[in-house]
Short mmCIF file of C-alpha atoms in Angstrom, two decimals:
data_model
loop_
_atom_site.label_atom_id
_atom_site.label_comp_id
_atom_site.label_asym_id
_atom_site.label_seq_id
_atom_site.Cartn_x
_atom_site.Cartn_y
_atom_site.Cartn_z
CA MET A 1 9.40 134.17 142.91
CA ALA A 2 8.16 131.21 144.69
CA PRO A 3 10.51 129.25 146.93
CA ARG A 4 10.11 125.98 144.88
CA HIS A 5 11.34 127.95 141.88
CA LEU A 6 14.49 129.21 143.73
CA VAL A 7 15.20 125.52 144.82
CA MET A 8 14.93 124.43 141.33
CA ILE A 9 17.26 127.21 139.99
CA VAL A 10 19.88 126.32 142.77
CA ARG A 11 19.57 122.55 142.10
CA CYS A 12 20.16 123.03 138.30
CA PHE A 13 23.26 125.33 138.84
CA SER A 14 24.77 122.82 141.44
CA LYS A 15 24.57 120.14 138.83
CA GLU A 16 26.14 122.21 136.15
CA ILE A 17 29.11 123.07 138.53
CA CYS A 18 29.53 119.65 139.58
CA ALA A 19 29.61 118.51 135.98
CA TRP A 20 32.07 121.26 134.92
CA MET A 21 34.40 120.50 137.69
CA SER A 22 34.31 116.68 137.06
CA ASN A 23 35.18 117.47 133.40
CA CYS A 24 38.13 119.66 134.28
CA LEU A 25 39.39 116.87 136.79
CA THR A 26 39.08 114.37 134.15
CA LYS A 27 40.93 116.44 131.37
CA ARG A 28 43.71 117.38 133.83
CA ARG A 29 44.21 113.66 134.86
CA LYS A 30 44.19 112.45 131.33
CA SER A 31 46.52 115.25 130.02
CA PRO A 32 50.38 115.01 129.82
CA ARG A 33 52.25 116.54 132.77
CA SER A 34 54.65 118.60 130.79
CA PHE A 35 54.84 120.66 127.58
CA GLY A 36 57.41 118.12 126.06
CA GLN A 37 55.13 115.10 126.41
CA ARG A 38 52.11 117.26 124.67
CA HIS A 39 54.46 118.06 121.92
CA LEU A 40 55.31 114.39 121.55
CA ARG A 41 51.60 113.46 121.54
CA ARG A 42 50.53 116.11 119.15
CA THR A 43 53.27 115.45 116.60
CA ALA A 44 54.18 112.22 115.16
CA VAL A 45 57.74 111.70 115.72
CA SER A 46 59.58 108.44 115.49
CA SER A 47 62.80 109.45 117.45
CA PRO A 48 64.02 112.30 119.53
CA SER A 49 66.00 113.63 116.74
CA ASP A 50 62.93 114.34 114.79
CA LEU A 51 62.17 117.35 117.35
CA PRO A 52 63.00 120.73 116.41
CA SER A 53 66.38 122.33 117.35
CA TRP A 54 64.92 124.71 119.67
CA PHE A 55 63.28 121.80 121.62
CA ARG A 56 66.81 120.31 122.66
CA ASP A 57 69.41 121.56 124.69
CA ARG A 58 73.07 122.45 123.32
CA ASP A 59 74.20 118.85 123.13
CA GLY A 60 71.11 117.73 121.33
CA ASP A 61 69.86 115.77 124.33
CA ILE A 62 66.40 116.17 125.53
CA SER A 63 66.68 114.11 128.58
CA SER A 64 67.50 117.27 130.65
CA ILE A 65 64.42 119.11 129.41
CA LEU A 66 61.82 116.18 129.31
CA PRO A 67 60.89 113.94 132.27
CA PRO A 68 61.06 110.25 131.67
CA LEU A 69 59.19 109.44 128.45
CA PRO A 70 56.55 106.48 128.55
CA CYS A 71 58.05 103.16 127.75
CA VAL A 72 56.14 102.72 124.67
CA PHE A 73 58.12 105.72 122.99
CA ARG A 74 61.45 104.39 124.18
CA THR A 75 60.65 100.64 123.05
CA GLY A 76 59.27 101.79 119.66
CA ASP A 77 62.47 103.92 119.13
CA LEU A 78 64.96 101.47 120.18
CA PHE A 79 63.45 98.11 118.86
CA SER A 80 61.66 99.16 115.82
CA THR A 81 64.12 97.13 113.82
CA TRP A 82 62.57 93.87 115.08
CA ARG A 83 58.74 94.89 114.60
CA ASP A 84 57.06 92.71 112.23
CA PRO A 85 55.90 94.84 109.29
CA SER A 86 52.79 92.78 108.66
CA THR A 87 51.24 93.42 112.08
CA GLY A 88 53.57 96.01 113.55
CA LEU A 89 54.18 94.04 116.74
CA ALA A 90 57.42 93.83 118.47
CA PRO A 91 57.15 90.16 119.81
CA PHE A 92 60.57 90.21 121.78
CA VAL A 93 59.82 93.08 123.99
CA TYR A 94 59.01 92.64 127.50
CA PRO A 95 55.08 93.37 127.65
CA LEU A 96 54.33 96.62 129.80
CA PRO A 97 50.96 97.19 131.76
CA PRO A 98 48.71 99.76 130.20
CA LEU A 99 49.02 103.41 131.22
CA SER A 100 47.35 104.03 134.57
CA ASN A 101 47.25 106.58 137.18
CA ILE A 102 48.14 103.97 139.85
CA GLN A 103 51.79 103.73 140.74
CA VAL A 104 53.38 101.50 143.29
CA PRO A 105 55.94 103.33 145.53
CA THR A 106 59.31 101.46 145.88
CA PHE A 107 59.15 101.36 149.86
CA ALA A 108 55.94 99.42 149.30
CA VAL A 109 57.56 96.53 147.32
CA LEU A 110 60.69 96.21 149.58
CA PRO A 111 58.88 94.12 152.43
CA LEU A 112 57.86 91.96 149.48
CA VAL A 113 61.36 91.24 148.53
CA PRO A 114 62.31 88.72 151.31
CA LEU A 115 58.91 86.58 150.38
CA ALA A 116 59.97 86.56 146.61
CA THR A 117 63.34 85.56 147.28
CA CYS A 118 62.17 82.59 149.56
CA ARG A 119 59.78 81.48 146.99
CA THR A 120 62.52 81.61 144.41
CA LEU A 121 64.71 79.50 146.54
CA LEU A 122 62.15 77.01 146.95
CA LEU A 123 61.83 76.76 143.28
CA LEU A 124 65.59 76.35 142.80
CA ILE A 125 65.61 73.49 145.67
CA LEU A 126 62.61 71.81 143.77
CA GLY A 127 64.36 72.04 140.36
CA CYS A 128 67.50 70.33 142.00
CA LEU A 129 65.35 67.64 143.61
CA PHE A 130 63.61 66.93 140.25
CA PHE A 131 67.16 66.78 138.51
CA ALA A 132 68.39 64.23 140.92
CA VAL A 133 65.15 62.26 140.65
CA GLU A 134 65.24 62.33 136.73
CA LYS A 135 68.84 60.97 136.73
CA LEU A 136 67.68 58.28 139.32
CA PHE A 137 64.95 57.23 136.89
CA ALA A 138 67.20 57.04 134.02
CA VAL A 139 69.47 54.27 135.85
CA LEU A 140 66.38 52.41 137.17
CA CYS A 141 64.80 52.36 133.65
CA LEU A 142 67.17 49.53 132.80
CA LEU A 143 65.65 47.43 135.26
CA SER A 144 61.67 47.91 135.04
CA PRO A 145 60.81 50.45 132.29
CA SER A 146 56.97 50.16 132.58
CA PHE A 147 57.07 50.80 136.45
CA VAL A 148 59.72 53.56 136.33
CA LEU A 149 57.60 55.30 133.41
CA THR A 150 54.61 55.35 135.76
CA LEU A 151 56.74 56.52 138.78
CA SER A 152 58.46 59.23 136.66
CA SER A 153 54.94 60.41 135.28
CA TRP A 154 53.69 60.54 138.91
CA CYS A 155 56.80 62.45 140.25
CA THR A 156 56.68 64.79 137.29
CA THR A 157 53.17 65.82 137.91
CA VAL A 158 53.97 66.59 141.64
CA PHE A 159 56.85 68.60 141.02
CA ALA A 160 55.29 70.53 138.36
CA ARG A 161 52.22 71.34 140.32
CA CYS A 162 54.30 72.58 143.27
CA ALA A 163 56.35 74.72 141.09
CA LEU A 164 53.05 76.12 139.45
CA TYR A 165 51.89 76.90 143.14
CA LEU A 166 54.86 78.66 144.14
CA LEU A 167 54.57 80.87 140.82
CA GLY A 168 51.14 82.06 141.84
CA PHE A 169 49.06 79.46 139.85
CA SER A 170 47.16 78.07 142.54
CA ARG A 171 44.13 77.43 140.29
CA LEU A 172 44.47 75.81 136.88
CA PRO A 173 41.77 75.44 134.28
CA SER A 174 39.31 72.85 135.54
CA GLU A 175 38.97 71.15 132.03
CA ARG A 176 41.91 69.64 130.43
CA PRO A 177 42.82 70.42 126.79
CA PHE A 178 41.05 68.79 123.95
CA THR A 179 37.76 68.16 125.83
CA SER A 180 34.24 68.99 124.40
CA ARG A 181 30.91 68.73 125.83
CA THR A 182 28.05 67.00 124.21
CA ALA A 183 24.27 68.23 123.82
CA SER A 184 23.63 66.51 127.04
CA GLN A 185 26.61 68.57 128.50
CA LYS A 186 28.66 65.24 128.93
CA LEU A 187 32.43 65.91 128.99
CA VAL A 188 34.14 63.97 126.21
CA ARG A 189 37.91 63.82 126.19
CA ALA A 190 40.17 63.26 123.20
CA GLN A 191 42.06 59.95 123.01
CA ILE A 192 45.51 61.43 122.95
CA ALA A 193 47.89 58.17 122.46
CA PRO A 194 51.62 57.84 122.35
CA GLY A 195 52.88 58.98 118.94
CA ASP A 196 50.60 61.83 118.61
CA VAL A 197 51.94 65.21 118.25
CA ILE A 198 51.09 68.30 120.26
CA VAL A 199 52.18 71.62 118.57
CA SER A 200 52.14 74.56 121.10
CA ASN A 201 53.22 78.27 121.34
CA TRP A 202 55.87 79.25 123.58
CA SER A 203 56.21 82.52 125.48
CA SER A 204 57.39 81.28 129.14
CA TYR A 205 58.91 78.72 131.21
CA VAL A 206 55.33 78.34 132.68
CA ASP A 207 54.26 76.86 129.46
CA VAL A 208 56.81 73.98 129.98
CA ILE A 209 55.89 73.29 133.42
CA TYR A 210 52.09 73.01 132.61
CA LEU A 211 52.58 70.72 129.76
CA ALA A 212 54.92 68.57 132.00
CA TYR A 213 52.36 68.59 134.52
CA LEU A 214 49.53 67.47 131.96
CA TYR A 215 51.36 64.86 129.94
CA ASN A 216 55.00 64.15 131.01
CA PRO A 217 55.93 64.36 127.20
CA ILE A 218 58.90 64.32 125.31
CA PHE A 219 59.92 67.86 124.22
CA ILE A 220 61.48 68.67 121.01
CA VAL A 221 62.63 71.83 119.46
CA PRO A 222 63.78 72.62 115.75
CA VAL A 223 67.59 72.63 115.14
CA PRO A 224 68.71 75.42 112.93
CA PRO A 225 71.45 74.98 110.00
CA SER A 226 75.12 75.29 111.18
CA THR A 227 75.53 77.79 108.34
CA ARG A 228 73.11 80.35 106.71
CA ASN A 229 73.52 81.04 103.12
CA SER A 230 70.31 82.61 102.36
CA THR A 231 67.89 85.28 103.80
CA ASN A 232 65.28 82.47 104.11
CA SER A 233 67.58 80.03 106.02
CA GLN A 234 66.09 81.36 109.40
CA SER A 235 63.06 79.40 108.89
CA VAL A 236 64.68 76.11 107.60
CA VAL A 237 65.47 73.30 109.98
CA THR A 238 67.80 70.26 109.84
CA GLY A 239 65.86 68.22 112.43
CA PHE A 240 64.71 68.22 115.91
CA THR A 241 66.44 67.83 119.26
CA ARG A 242 64.97 66.55 122.37
CA LYS A 243 65.06 68.86 125.61
CA SER A 244 64.20 68.12 129.28
CA PRO A 245 61.79 70.45 131.14
CA LEU A 246 64.85 71.91 133.04
CA GLU A 247 66.83 72.78 129.96
CA LEU A 248 63.76 74.37 128.36
CA ILE A 249 63.19 76.49 131.76
CA THR A 250 66.82 77.46 132.05
CA SER A 251 67.21 78.27 128.06
CA SER A 252 63.76 80.10 127.82
CA GLY A 253 64.23 83.16 125.77
CA HIS A 254 67.35 81.92 124.03
CA PRO A 255 67.32 81.21 120.29
CA PRO A 256 68.00 77.74 119.23
CA TYR A 257 71.36 76.64 118.36
CA HIS A 258 72.84 74.14 115.91
CA ASP A 259 73.47 70.84 117.83
CA SER A 260 74.48 67.84 116.00
CA PHE A 261 74.01 65.62 119.23
CA ASN A 262 70.84 63.77 119.38
CA ILE A 263 69.18 65.19 116.34
CA ASP A 264 66.51 63.35 114.50
CA SER A 265 63.73 63.97 112.06
CA LEU A 266 60.22 64.58 113.16
CA ALA A 267 59.14 61.15 111.93
CA GLY A 268 62.13 59.56 113.92
CA TRP A 269 60.74 61.19 117.09
CA ILE A 270 57.24 60.09 116.47
CA ALA A 271 58.44 56.62 116.31
CA LYS A 272 60.54 57.01 119.29
CA SER A 273 57.64 58.34 121.43
CA LYS A 274 55.64 55.42 120.32
CA ARG A 275 58.34 53.07 121.63
CA LEU A 276 58.83 55.11 125.05
CA VAL A 277 55.08 55.26 125.50
CA ARG A 278 55.03 59.13 125.93
CA LEU A 279 53.31 61.86 123.96
CA LEU A 280 55.50 64.21 121.76
CA VAL A 281 55.22 68.14 122.21
CA VAL A 282 56.76 70.42 119.61
CA LEU A 283 57.64 73.80 120.14
CA PRO A 284 58.19 74.90 116.67
CA GLU A 285 59.03 78.73 117.32
CA GLY A 286 62.30 77.74 119.01
CA THR A 287 62.24 80.70 121.33
CA THR A 288 59.92 82.34 123.42
CA SER A 289 57.83 85.77 122.61
CA ASN A 290 55.76 88.12 124.60
CA ASN A 291 52.49 86.25 123.98
CA ARG A 292 51.13 88.85 121.78
CA ALA A 293 52.07 87.13 118.53
CA ILE A 294 53.32 83.80 116.98
CA LEU A 295 56.91 83.76 115.47
CA LYS A 296 57.49 82.39 112.13
CA PHE A 297 57.21 78.50 112.47
CA PRO A 298 59.89 76.77 110.57
CA GLN A 299 60.15 75.49 106.97
CA LEU A 300 60.23 71.54 106.92
CA THR A 301 62.67 70.00 104.58
CA PRO A 302 62.72 66.21 103.49
CA ALA A 303 65.54 65.63 105.86
CA SER A 304 63.80 67.04 108.78
CA ILE A 305 60.63 65.34 108.02
CA GLY A 306 61.79 61.85 107.55
CA LYS A 307 59.85 58.92 106.55
CA TYR A 308 56.81 57.70 108.35
CA ASP A 309 54.17 55.18 107.33
CA GLY A 310 50.80 55.71 108.75
CA LYS A 311 48.51 58.77 109.99
CA VAL A 312 49.72 61.41 112.03
CA LYS A 313 47.60 63.14 114.55
CA MET A 314 48.57 66.73 115.40
CA TYR A 315 46.82 68.65 118.18
CA CYS A 316 47.28 72.60 118.25
CA LEU A 317 47.45 74.07 121.67
CA ALA A 318 47.43 77.97 122.43
CA LEU A 319 48.52 79.03 125.90
CA LYS A 320 47.39 82.69 126.81
CA HIS A 321 48.81 84.60 129.67
CA GLU A 322 46.98 87.40 131.52
CA VAL A 323 47.81 91.02 130.65
CA PRO A 324 50.18 92.59 133.10
CA THR A 325 48.95 95.16 135.35
CA PRO A 326 50.69 97.83 137.61
CA LEU A 327 50.18 95.56 140.54
CA LYS A 328 51.29 92.24 138.84
CA ASN A 329 53.89 91.97 136.14
CA SER A 330 53.84 89.51 133.11
CA ILE A 331 54.91 85.95 133.69
CA THR A 332 56.26 85.80 130.03
CA ASN A 333 59.87 85.78 129.39
CA PRO A 334 60.91 86.88 125.86
CA ILE A 335 64.18 88.22 127.15
CA PRO A 336 66.70 85.60 128.94
CA THR A 337 68.20 86.60 132.06
CA TRP A 338 71.45 85.22 133.89
CA PRO A 339 71.78 82.86 135.58
CA TRP A 340 69.10 80.26 134.58
CA ASN A 341 66.49 82.83 134.22
CA LEU A 342 66.26 83.26 138.05
CA PRO A 343 66.05 87.07 138.01
CA SER A 344 62.96 86.71 135.79
CA ILE A 345 61.49 84.32 138.11
CA LEU A 346 62.22 86.50 141.20
CA LYS A 347 60.69 89.38 139.41
CA ALA A 348 57.72 87.40 138.64
CA ASN A 349 57.17 86.40 142.24
CA LEU A 350 57.65 90.14 143.29
CA VAL A 351 53.96 90.76 143.23
CA PRO A 352 52.20 92.51 146.08
CA ILE A 353 50.46 89.31 147.65
CA LEU A 354 51.37 87.22 150.59
CA LEU A 355 49.85 83.89 149.52
CA PRO A 356 49.27 82.72 146.01
CA PHE A 357 45.40 82.00 146.40
CA TRP A 358 44.76 85.57 147.47
CA SER A 359 45.34 86.92 144.00
CA PRO A 360 46.27 84.04 141.76
CA ARG A 361 47.63 84.17 138.35
CA THR A 362 45.66 82.74 135.47
CA LEU A 363 46.41 80.54 132.51
CA THR A 364 44.05 80.42 129.54
CA ILE A 365 44.12 77.26 127.23
CA ARG A 366 42.52 77.45 123.62
CA TYR A 367 42.10 74.72 121.05
CA PRO A 368 40.12 73.79 118.12
CA ARG A 369 36.81 72.13 118.40
CA PHE A 370 37.53 69.27 116.08
CA ASN A 371 40.64 68.56 118.16
CA ALA A 372 43.12 67.06 115.77
CA LEU A 373 44.55 67.56 112.35
CA GLU A 374 44.77 63.98 110.89
CA ILE A 375 47.66 63.91 108.43
CA ASP A 376 48.14 60.78 106.05
CA ALA A 377 51.83 61.86 105.40
CA ILE A 378 54.03 64.55 107.07
CA ASP A 379 54.18 67.36 104.51
CA HIS A 380 56.25 70.42 104.66
CA LYS A 381 53.18 72.61 105.06
CA CYS A 382 51.88 71.06 108.30
CA PHE A 383 53.44 73.56 110.38
CA ASP A 384 51.88 76.41 108.40
CA ARG A 385 48.49 74.74 109.29
CA CYS A 386 49.15 74.54 112.86
CA SER A 387 50.38 78.14 113.11
CA GLU A 388 46.83 79.40 111.59
CA LEU A 389 44.95 77.38 113.94
CA ILE A 390 46.81 78.34 116.95
CA GLY A 391 46.59 82.00 115.91
CA SER A 392 42.92 81.83 115.25
CA VAL A 393 41.95 79.90 118.34
CA GLY A 394 44.23 81.90 120.65
CA LYS A 395 43.61 85.33 118.93
CA LEU A 396 47.35 85.65 118.31
CA LYS A 397 48.70 87.48 115.33
CA GLN A 398 51.05 85.55 113.16
CA THR A 399 54.46 87.09 112.29
CA ASN A 400 55.26 86.50 108.59
CA ASN A 401 58.94 87.88 108.58
CA VAL A 402 60.14 87.54 112.37
CA GLY A 403 62.10 84.42 113.61
CA TRP A 404 64.55 83.07 115.70
CA LEU A 405 67.43 84.51 113.73
CA ASP A 406 65.72 88.02 114.54
CA LYS A 407 65.70 87.19 118.14
CA ALA A 408 69.38 86.33 118.10
CA GLU A 409 70.32 89.73 116.59
CA PHE A 410 67.82 91.49 119.01
CA LEU A 411 69.54 89.82 121.98
CA LYS A 412 72.94 91.16 120.95
CA TYR A 413 71.72 94.59 120.67
CA PHE A 414 69.90 94.35 123.73
CA GLN A 415 72.95 93.20 125.63
CA SER A 416 75.00 95.89 124.01
CA ARG A 417 72.88 98.66 125.58
CA HIS A 418 72.66 96.94 129.03
#
């Protein structure tokens, strides 16, 4: 046998051995680590009680036999009641990163705790300063409304941009919402005027800060009825109430409640926004989701619509946040924390970066190409059309049976277990 034939045979065998070893390592890395998890993945079980009796200990508990199960199994078992039947999604559960071999040890995160605490304290100081400036402008508005409006808009933009930077958003979308390019690549911006309505989804306090940074608008949220006599009452609203940006940030994650103070119809708030020369932003969901689906939009009644003469322009806006990773948790806030969502903000700041511009968070904005829905008279189906548009442009699924009443029941159950 010639030497060159011998070399070819050795090369062939070495390639086969390398491929076999790589395949074995890949299978070993992808396979579960224990017999218990292999059994759970092979058999479709919905809860630990569905496992055979020989697989559990004497007390019926499998925690002493199995290692910690994946969070997806625990979430699906505990919170399956609040899944939307049409989509199969659980919009109230905190989003988890995809399964990965990367695991950050606890001792590696401990040095970042002082930095995250410092950034959270800076955000708290920034919020206190904004609250004081807001109250000062409310007094000065009696003297010169137009000058105070300009100064208030400028201060809100500065405070909101500083807050977004401290939260890791060192870079924002270069183009403002509702802009388009012509055939000659010229940027054309929609003329949004006071009295127009912006309808947006809501999944985080960042959404409120970003909208305040862009427009300094009037925020309104739906008000549920004081009594619920029917199963469909969770989607019916009696009116809308105004909330300041700080109120929305601190109450982010909580379901709406009946408030008889400062309540008005949608047409009434449109008229007030024209008089105050400010845009109107509606958050129809009433509470936050995990940015994977849109909660059921409310059903408008004649009392909540009111009477309005003239055309109304509704701009639909979808805000999308980045998918969480093992090195960067989600910025969404579907579950509120006390006090004032500060633990959620602290957790969001606890990412392995020293400065925000090293690993910035991203925010994606999506909107229809034709910009606005122009409605001659406000009808009770306008929010349904907005929900379809936000879901289609933002690639968010629409939940048909999950609303803020389910969020209230979910929080009661969640707090009873923690």
